[in-house]
PDB file of C-alpha atoms in Angstrom:
ATOM      1  CA  UNK A   1      22.923 124.864  80.854  1.00 41.00           C
ATOM      2  CA  UNK A   2      26.629 124.178  81.107  1.00 42.00           C
ATOM      3  CA  UNK A   3      28.275 120.865  80.264  1.00 43.00           C
ATOM      4  CA  UNK A   4      31.739 120.074  81.595  1.00 43.00           C
ATOM      5  CA  UNK A   5      33.883 117.008  80.931  1.00 44.00           C
ATOM      6  CA  UNK A   6      37.178 115.963  82.495  1.00 42.00           C
ATOM      7  CA  UNK A   7      39.944 115.190  80.047  1.00 41.00           C
ATOM      8  CA  UNK A   8      43.699 114.885  80.228  1.00 39.00           C
ATOM      9  CA  UNK A   9      44.270 114.003  83.888  1.00 37.00           C
ATOM     10  CA  UNK A  10      41.043 115.474  85.269  1.00 42.00           C
ATOM     11  CA  UNK A  11      41.624 118.883  83.715  1.00 49.00           C
ATOM     12  CA  UNK A  12      38.217 120.581  83.466  1.00 54.00           C
ATOM     13  CA  UNK A  13      37.074 121.557  80.015  1.00 58.00           C
ATOM     14  CA  UNK A  14      34.001 123.667  79.240  1.00 72.00           C
ATOM     15  CA  UNK A  15      32.323 123.768  75.861  1.00 76.00           C
ATOM     16  CA  UNK A  16      32.054 127.101  74.087  1.00 80.00           C
ATOM     17  CA  UNK A  17      28.743 128.978  73.904  1.00 81.00           C
ATOM     18  CA  UNK A  18      28.502 128.082  70.202  1.00 84.00           C
ATOM     19  CA  UNK A  19      28.731 124.367  70.985  1.00 84.00           C
ATOM     20  CA  UNK A  20      26.161 124.604  73.776  1.00 81.00           C
ATOM     21  CA  UNK A  21      23.824 126.452  71.404  1.00 86.00           C
ATOM     22  CA  UNK A  22      24.120 123.698  68.780  1.00 86.00           C
ATOM     23  CA  UNK A  23      23.546 120.991  71.396  1.00 83.00           C
ATOM     24  CA  UNK A  24      20.383 122.776  72.516  1.00 84.00           C
ATOM     25  CA  UNK A  25      19.271 123.091  68.889  1.00 88.00           C
ATOM     26  CA  UNK A  26      19.679 119.339  68.350  1.00 85.00           C
ATOM     27  CA  UNK A  27      17.699 118.590  71.524  1.00 84.00           C
ATOM     28  CA  UNK A  28      14.904 121.031  70.643  1.00 89.00           C
ATOM     29  CA  UNK A  29      14.791 119.766  67.037  1.00 90.00           C
ATOM     30  CA  UNK A  30      14.412 116.195  68.302  1.00 85.00           C
ATOM     31  CA  UNK A  31      11.725 117.088  70.845  1.00 87.00           C
ATOM     32  CA  UNK A  32       9.707 119.171  68.347  1.00 92.00           C
ATOM     33  CA  UNK A  33       9.580 116.450  65.690  1.00 89.00           C
ATOM     34  CA  UNK A  34       8.874 113.801  68.321  1.00 83.00           C
ATOM     35  CA  UNK A  35       5.791 115.755  69.357  1.00 88.00           C
ATOM     36  CA  UNK A  36       4.781 116.336  65.728  1.00 91.00           C
ATOM     37  CA  UNK A  37       4.907 112.570  65.151  1.00 82.00           C
ATOM     38  CA  UNK A  38       2.796 111.910  68.243  1.00 80.00           C
ATOM     39  CA  UNK A  39       0.195 114.508  67.243  1.00 85.00           C
ATOM     40  CA  UNK A  40      -0.037 113.251  63.645  1.00 83.00           C
ATOM     41  CA  UNK A  41      -0.398 109.655  64.857  1.00 74.00           C
ATOM     42  CA  UNK A  42      -3.091 110.631  67.342  1.00 76.00           C
ATOM     43  CA  UNK A  43      -5.072 112.596  64.746  1.00 80.00           C
ATOM     44  CA  UNK A  44      -4.817 109.743  62.223  1.00 72.00           C
ATOM     45  CA  UNK A  45      -6.060 107.281  64.835  1.00 70.00           C
ATOM     46  CA  UNK A  46      -8.858 109.628  65.937  1.00 73.00           C
ATOM     47  CA  UNK A  47     -10.084 110.330  62.393  1.00 69.00           C
ATOM     48  CA  UNK A  48      -9.830 106.829  60.879  1.00 64.00           C
ATOM     49  CA  UNK A  49     -10.003 104.562  63.902  1.00 61.00           C
ATOM     50  CA  UNK A  50      -7.983 101.421  64.553  1.00 59.00           C
ATOM     51  CA  UNK A  51     -10.097  99.098  62.371  1.00 57.00           C
ATOM     52  CA  UNK A  52      -9.682 101.199  59.217  1.00 55.00           C
ATOM     53  CA  UNK A  53      -5.964 101.543  59.839  1.00 54.00           C
ATOM     54  CA  UNK A  54      -5.567  97.825  60.495  1.00 56.00           C
ATOM     55  CA  UNK A  55      -7.167  96.767  57.207  1.00 54.00           C
ATOM     56  CA  UNK A  56      -5.299  99.317  55.140  1.00 57.00           C
ATOM     57  CA  UNK A  57      -3.226  97.790  52.304  1.00 55.00           C
ATOM     58  CA  UNK A  58      -0.156  99.432  53.827  1.00 59.00           C
ATOM     59  CA  UNK A  59      -0.523  97.200  56.895  1.00 67.00           C
ATOM     60  CA  UNK A  60      -0.847  93.948  54.966  1.00 79.00           C
ATOM     61  CA  UNK A  61       0.333  91.152  57.260  1.00 83.00           C
ATOM     62  CA  UNK A  62       2.420  89.304  54.660  1.00 87.00           C
ATOM     63  CA  UNK A  63       4.241  92.488  53.703  1.00 88.00           C
ATOM     64  CA  UNK A  64       4.797  93.199  57.399  1.00 89.00           C
ATOM     65  CA  UNK A  65       6.471  89.816  58.012  1.00 92.00           C
ATOM     66  CA  UNK A  66       8.685  90.238  54.933  1.00 92.00           C
ATOM     67  CA  UNK A  67       9.814  93.690  56.096  1.00 92.00           C
ATOM     68  CA  UNK A  68      10.372  92.347  59.615  1.00 94.00           C
ATOM     69  CA  UNK A  69      12.606  89.494  58.376  1.00 94.00           C
ATOM     70  CA  UNK A  70      14.652  91.706  56.040  1.00 94.00           C
ATOM     71  CA  UNK A  71      15.021  94.346  58.729  1.00 93.00           C
ATOM     72  CA  UNK A  72      16.156  91.766  61.312  1.00 93.00           C
ATOM     73  CA  UNK A  73      19.038  90.671  59.058  1.00 93.00           C
ATOM     74  CA  UNK A  74      20.116  94.276  58.475  1.00 92.00           C
ATOM     75  CA  UNK A  75      19.805  95.001  62.193  1.00 91.00           C
ATOM     76  CA  UNK A  76      22.099  92.095  63.136  1.00 90.00           C
ATOM     77  CA  UNK A  77      24.685  93.357  60.651  1.00 91.00           C
ATOM     78  CA  UNK A  78      24.476  96.867  62.137  1.00 88.00           C
ATOM     79  CA  UNK A  79      24.955  95.685  65.721  1.00 86.00           C
ATOM     80  CA  UNK A  80      27.935  93.494  64.791  1.00 87.00           C
ATOM     81  CA  UNK A  81      29.480  96.365  62.836  1.00 88.00           C
ATOM     82  CA  UNK A  82      29.056  98.902  65.663  1.00 84.00           C
ATOM     83  CA  UNK A  83      30.315  96.403  68.231  1.00 81.00           C
ATOM     84  CA  UNK A  84      33.451  95.899  66.160  1.00 83.00           C
ATOM     85  CA  UNK A  85      34.038  99.656  65.792  1.00 83.00           C
ATOM     86  CA  UNK A  86      33.492 100.303  69.507  1.00 78.00           C
ATOM     87  CA  UNK A  87      35.743  97.451  70.558  1.00 77.00           C
ATOM     88  CA  UNK A  88      38.616  98.501  68.317  1.00 81.00           C
ATOM     89  CA  UNK A  89      38.305 102.287  67.938  1.00 79.00           C
ATOM     90  CA  UNK A  90      36.203 103.548  70.860  1.00 72.00           C
ATOM     91  CA  UNK A  91      32.906 105.413  71.299  1.00 68.00           C
ATOM     92  CA  UNK A  92      33.981 108.601  69.503  1.00 69.00           C
ATOM     93  CA  UNK A  93      34.639 106.655  66.313  1.00 73.00           C
ATOM     94  CA  UNK A  94      30.916 106.132  65.680  1.00 71.00           C
ATOM     95  CA  UNK A  95      30.222 109.867  65.854  1.00 67.00           C
ATOM     96  CA  UNK A  96      33.308 110.905  63.902  1.00 68.00           C
ATOM     97  CA  UNK A  97      31.825 110.049  60.507  1.00 70.00           C
ATOM     98  CA  UNK A  98      34.794 107.845  59.658  1.00 77.00           C
ATOM     99  CA  UNK A  99      32.852 104.618  60.152  1.00 78.00           C
ATOM    100  CA  UNK A 100      29.520 104.557  58.333  1.00 81.00           C
ATOM    101  CA  UNK A 101      27.183 101.691  57.661  1.00 83.00           C
ATOM    102  CA  UNK A 102      26.469 100.898  54.006  1.00 85.00           C
ATOM    103  CA  UNK A 103      23.524 102.941  52.747  1.00 85.00           C
ATOM    104  CA  UNK A 104      21.516  99.803  51.945  1.00 88.00           C
ATOM    105  CA  UNK A 105      21.930  98.471  55.511  1.00 88.00           C
ATOM    106  CA  UNK A 106      20.871 101.819  57.005  1.00 85.00           C
ATOM    107  CA  UNK A 107      17.750 101.784  54.822  1.00 85.00           C
ATOM    108  CA  UNK A 108      16.796  98.148  55.471  1.00 90.00           C
ATOM    109  CA  UNK A 109      17.498  98.371  59.196  1.00 88.00           C
ATOM    110  CA  UNK A 110      14.433 100.573  59.670  1.00 88.00           C
ATOM    111  CA  UNK A 111      12.252  97.764  58.296  1.00 92.00           C
ATOM    112  CA  UNK A 112      12.866  95.796  61.484  1.00 92.00           C
ATOM    113  CA  UNK A 113      10.771  97.957  63.778  1.00 88.00           C
ATOM    114  CA  UNK A 114       8.456  99.135  60.978  1.00 89.00           C
ATOM    115  CA  UNK A 115       7.606  95.504  60.197  1.00 91.00           C
ATOM    116  CA  UNK A 116       7.128  94.724  63.887  1.00 92.00           C
ATOM    117  CA  UNK A 117       4.631  97.526  64.439  1.00 88.00           C
ATOM    118  CA  UNK A 118       2.821  96.705  61.184  1.00 87.00           C
ATOM    119  CA  UNK A 119       2.358  93.138  62.468  1.00 89.00           C
ATOM    120  CA  UNK A 120       1.155  94.344  65.851  1.00 87.00           C
ATOM    121  CA  UNK A 121      -1.363  96.723  64.257  1.00 82.00           C
ATOM    122  CA  UNK A 122      -3.048  93.610  62.838  1.00 83.00           C
ATOM    123  CA  UNK A 123      -3.527  92.478  66.447  1.00 83.00           C
ATOM    124  CA  UNK A 124      -2.337  88.856  66.222  1.00 87.00           C
ATOM    125  CA  UNK A 125      -3.248  86.334  68.907  1.00 89.00           C
ATOM    126  CA  UNK A 126      -1.793  86.954  72.360  1.00 90.00           C
ATOM    127  CA  UNK A 127       0.554  83.991  72.004  1.00 91.00           C
ATOM    128  CA  UNK A 128       1.967  85.312  68.720  1.00 92.00           C
ATOM    129  CA  UNK A 129       2.118  88.877  70.040  1.00 92.00           C
ATOM    130  CA  UNK A 130       3.981  87.866  73.213  1.00 92.00           C
ATOM    131  CA  UNK A 131       6.423  85.618  71.343  1.00 94.00           C
ATOM    132  CA  UNK A 132       7.101  88.254  68.682  1.00 94.00           C
ATOM    133  CA  UNK A 133       7.497  91.008  71.277  1.00 93.00           C
ATOM    134  CA  UNK A 134       9.907  88.903  73.320  1.00 92.00           C
ATOM    135  CA  UNK A 135      11.984  88.157  70.213  1.00 93.00           C
ATOM    136  CA  UNK A 136      11.929  91.839  69.235  1.00 93.00           C
ATOM    137  CA  UNK A 137      13.071  92.986  72.696  1.00 89.00           C
ATOM    138  CA  UNK A 138      15.780  90.319  72.923  1.00 89.00           C
ATOM    139  CA  UNK A 139      17.099  91.372  69.528  1.00 89.00           C
ATOM    140  CA  UNK A 140      17.142  95.015  70.545  1.00 85.00           C
ATOM    141  CA  UNK A 141      18.845  94.134  73.837  1.00 82.00           C
ATOM    142  CA  UNK A 142      22.016  93.649  71.789  1.00 80.00           C
ATOM    143  CA  UNK A 143      22.044  97.446  71.488  1.00 75.00           C
ATOM    144  CA  UNK A 144      23.424  97.411  75.029  1.00 71.00           C
ATOM    145  CA  UNK A 145      26.609  95.881  73.630  1.00 69.00           C
ATOM    146  CA  UNK A 146      27.088  99.014  71.515  1.00 68.00           C
ATOM    147  CA  UNK A 147      26.477 101.327  74.474  1.00 63.00           C
ATOM    148  CA  UNK A 148      23.185 102.629  73.007  1.00 68.00           C
ATOM    149  CA  UNK A 149      21.112 101.952  76.115  1.00 69.00           C
ATOM    150  CA  UNK A 150      18.583 104.748  75.656  1.00 71.00           C
ATOM    151  CA  UNK A 151      17.219 103.333  72.400  1.00 76.00           C
ATOM    152  CA  UNK A 152      16.797  99.901  73.959  1.00 79.00           C
ATOM    153  CA  UNK A 153      14.945 101.361  76.952  1.00 78.00           C
ATOM    154  CA  UNK A 154      12.668 103.295  74.590  1.00 80.00           C
ATOM    155  CA  UNK A 155      11.894 100.128  72.612  1.00 85.00           C
ATOM    156  CA  UNK A 156      11.048  98.166  75.786  1.00 84.00           C
ATOM    157  CA  UNK A 157       8.687 100.860  77.068  1.00 81.00           C
ATOM    158  CA  UNK A 158       7.033 101.200  73.653  1.00 85.00           C
ATOM    159  CA  UNK A 159       6.453  97.442  73.332  1.00 89.00           C
ATOM    160  CA  UNK A 160       5.051  97.233  76.877  1.00 86.00           C
ATOM    161  CA  UNK A 161       2.700 100.143  76.131  1.00 83.00           C
ATOM    162  CA  UNK A 162       1.629  98.576  72.806  1.00 85.00           C
ATOM    163  CA  UNK A 163       0.798  95.225  74.398  1.00 88.00           C
ATOM    164  CA  UNK A 164      -1.080  96.937  77.224  1.00 86.00           C
ATOM    165  CA  UNK A 165      -3.052  99.059  74.736  1.00 81.00           C
ATOM    166  CA  UNK A 166      -3.921  96.307  72.245  1.00 83.00           C
ATOM    167  CA  UNK A 167      -4.808  93.587  74.750  1.00 86.00           C
ATOM    168  CA  UNK A 168      -6.139  95.760  77.612  1.00 83.00           C
ATOM    169  CA  UNK A 169      -3.422  94.625  80.025  1.00 83.00           C
ATOM    170  CA  UNK A 170      -2.893  96.509  83.269  1.00 83.00           C
ATOM    171  CA  UNK A 171       0.838  97.007  83.781  1.00 77.00           C
ATOM    172  CA  UNK A 172       1.647  97.723  87.403  1.00 81.00           C
ATOM    173  CA  UNK A 173       4.231 100.205  88.616  1.00 82.00           C
ATOM    174  CA  UNK A 174       6.043  97.260  90.211  1.00 84.00           C
ATOM    175  CA  UNK A 175       6.449  95.593  86.809  1.00 81.00           C
ATOM    176  CA  UNK A 176       7.786  98.790  85.247  1.00 78.00           C
ATOM    177  CA  UNK A 177      10.266  99.247  88.097  1.00 82.00           C
ATOM    178  CA  UNK A 178      11.449  95.642  87.707  1.00 84.00           C
ATOM    179  CA  UNK A 179      11.959  96.257  83.986  1.00 77.00           C
ATOM    180  CA  UNK A 180      13.915  99.421  84.742  1.00 76.00           C
ATOM    181  CA  UNK A 181      16.097  97.625  87.296  1.00 78.00           C
ATOM    182  CA  UNK A 182      16.792  94.768  84.853  1.00 78.00           C
ATOM    183  CA  UNK A 183      17.801  97.206  82.098  1.00 73.00           C
ATOM    184  CA  UNK A 184      20.047  99.190  84.443  1.00 73.00           C
ATOM    185  CA  UNK A 185      21.680  95.973  85.680  1.00 74.00           C
ATOM    186  CA  UNK A 186      22.295  94.688  82.142  1.00 71.00           C
ATOM    187  CA  UNK A 187      23.674  98.065  81.089  1.00 68.00           C
ATOM    188  CA  UNK A 188      26.141  98.171  83.941  1.00 69.00           C
ATOM    189  CA  UNK A 189      27.280  94.605  83.274  1.00 70.00           C
ATOM    190  CA  UNK A 190      28.099  95.782  79.785  1.00 66.00           C
ATOM    191  CA  UNK A 191      30.347  98.472  81.303  1.00 65.00           C
ATOM    192  CA  UNK A 192      32.329  95.721  83.049  1.00 66.00           C
ATOM    193  CA  UNK A 193      32.697  93.865  79.756  1.00 63.00           C
ATOM    194  CA  UNK A 194      33.766  96.937  77.757  1.00 62.00           C
ATOM    195  CA  UNK A 195      36.349  98.171  80.240  1.00 60.00           C
ATOM    196  CA  UNK A 196      37.512  94.803  81.639  1.00 61.00           C
ATOM    197  CA  UNK A 197      36.594  95.854  85.164  1.00 60.00           C
ATOM    198  CA  UNK A 198      37.011  93.471  88.098  1.00 59.00           C
ATOM    199  CA  UNK A 199      34.021  92.179  90.046  1.00 56.00           C
ATOM    200  CA  UNK A 200      35.920  93.137  93.211  1.00 57.00           C
ATOM    201  CA  UNK A 201      35.077  96.767  92.465  1.00 57.00           C
ATOM    202  CA  UNK A 202      31.318  96.216  92.637  1.00 56.00           C
ATOM    203  CA  UNK A 203      29.491  98.418  95.171  1.00 58.00           C
ATOM    204  CA  UNK A 204      26.358 100.563  95.271  1.00 55.00           C
ATOM    205  CA  UNK A 205      27.847 102.899  92.644  1.00 62.00           C
ATOM    206  CA  UNK A 206      27.636  99.949  90.226  1.00 59.00           C
ATOM    207  CA  UNK A 207      23.964 100.858  89.752  1.00 60.00           C
ATOM    208  CA  UNK A 208      23.924 104.579  90.554  1.00 62.00           C
ATOM    209  CA  UNK A 209      26.599 105.264  87.917  1.00 65.00           C
ATOM    210  CA  UNK A 210      23.993 104.406  85.286  1.00 64.00           C
ATOM    211  CA  UNK A 211      22.242 107.723  85.890  1.00 63.00           C
ATOM    212  CA  UNK A 212      25.506 109.670  85.905  1.00 63.00           C
ATOM    213  CA  UNK A 213      26.525 108.121  82.598  1.00 63.00           C
ATOM    214  CA  UNK A 214      23.414 109.202  80.703  1.00 60.00           C
ATOM    215  CA  UNK A 215      24.974 112.553  79.812  1.00 61.00           C
ATOM    216  CA  UNK A 216      27.817 110.874  77.940  1.00 65.00           C
ATOM    217  CA  UNK A 217      26.003 111.039  74.599  1.00 65.00           C
ATOM    218  CA  UNK A 218      25.599 114.795  74.912  1.00 70.00           C
ATOM    219  CA  UNK A 219      29.271 115.099  75.801  1.00 73.00           C
ATOM    220  CA  UNK A 220      30.198 113.107  72.699  1.00 71.00           C
ATOM    221  CA  UNK A 221      27.959 115.332  70.561  1.00 75.00           C
ATOM    222  CA  UNK A 222      29.564 118.416  72.092  1.00 78.00           C
ATOM    223  CA  UNK A 223      33.050 117.019  71.529  1.00 77.00           C
ATOM    224  CA  UNK A 224      32.347 116.385  67.851  1.00 76.00           C
ATOM    225  CA  UNK A 225      30.940 119.913  67.404  1.00 80.00           C
ATOM    226  CA  UNK A 226      33.705 121.616  69.401  1.00 80.00           C
ATOM    227  CA  UNK A 227      36.516 119.847  67.563  1.00 78.00           C
ATOM    228  CA  UNK A 228      34.832 119.498  64.182  1.00 73.00           C
ATOM    229  CA  UNK A 229      38.031 120.325  62.324  1.00 68.00           C
TER     230      UNK A 229
END
């Protein structure tokens, strides 16, 4: 495929074949390992079953809550840090390698969702599961402030699937569409905040632009590769 971005007064710029090849490699690499993770998880579940996994020492509930709490603190630090960088230096700054989170924060941040899923594997009561899931989603909604909307959408869909799977809940298409609309709306409001746009400019493109903007991440990746030096 060909990716084009407009820079310097709408002058069209096309990435080189080398850059497009590296972008495709990153996408394929991500997709391959995503599928490997799904297959390994499915085989583990099929061989051992949910009860054996749940009572494994690795999924100890106390350990899970400790990891969840530590990860939540690291996650808040990460979001505040990225928000500061984006506000003062722009989106490219995050991908430039000039602004990196401390290694300890990057390591502990992963505990947030690891701890959450370890807790959920223990299948707590519905009240606890709903409250924890709501807190988890609300925390991750702050990702929208950093412009990382895709990760937030992925988290929401994963949590909805997990609740539906564990507690045999039928999630209707209408509910999923309402979730999608809410996420799109919140994402576009964030655009207004980031670029100080006026509410007078709101029209139907306010929502449809969401889908046009999803290629921005690939454009940023291509920009970093193309102008690596």
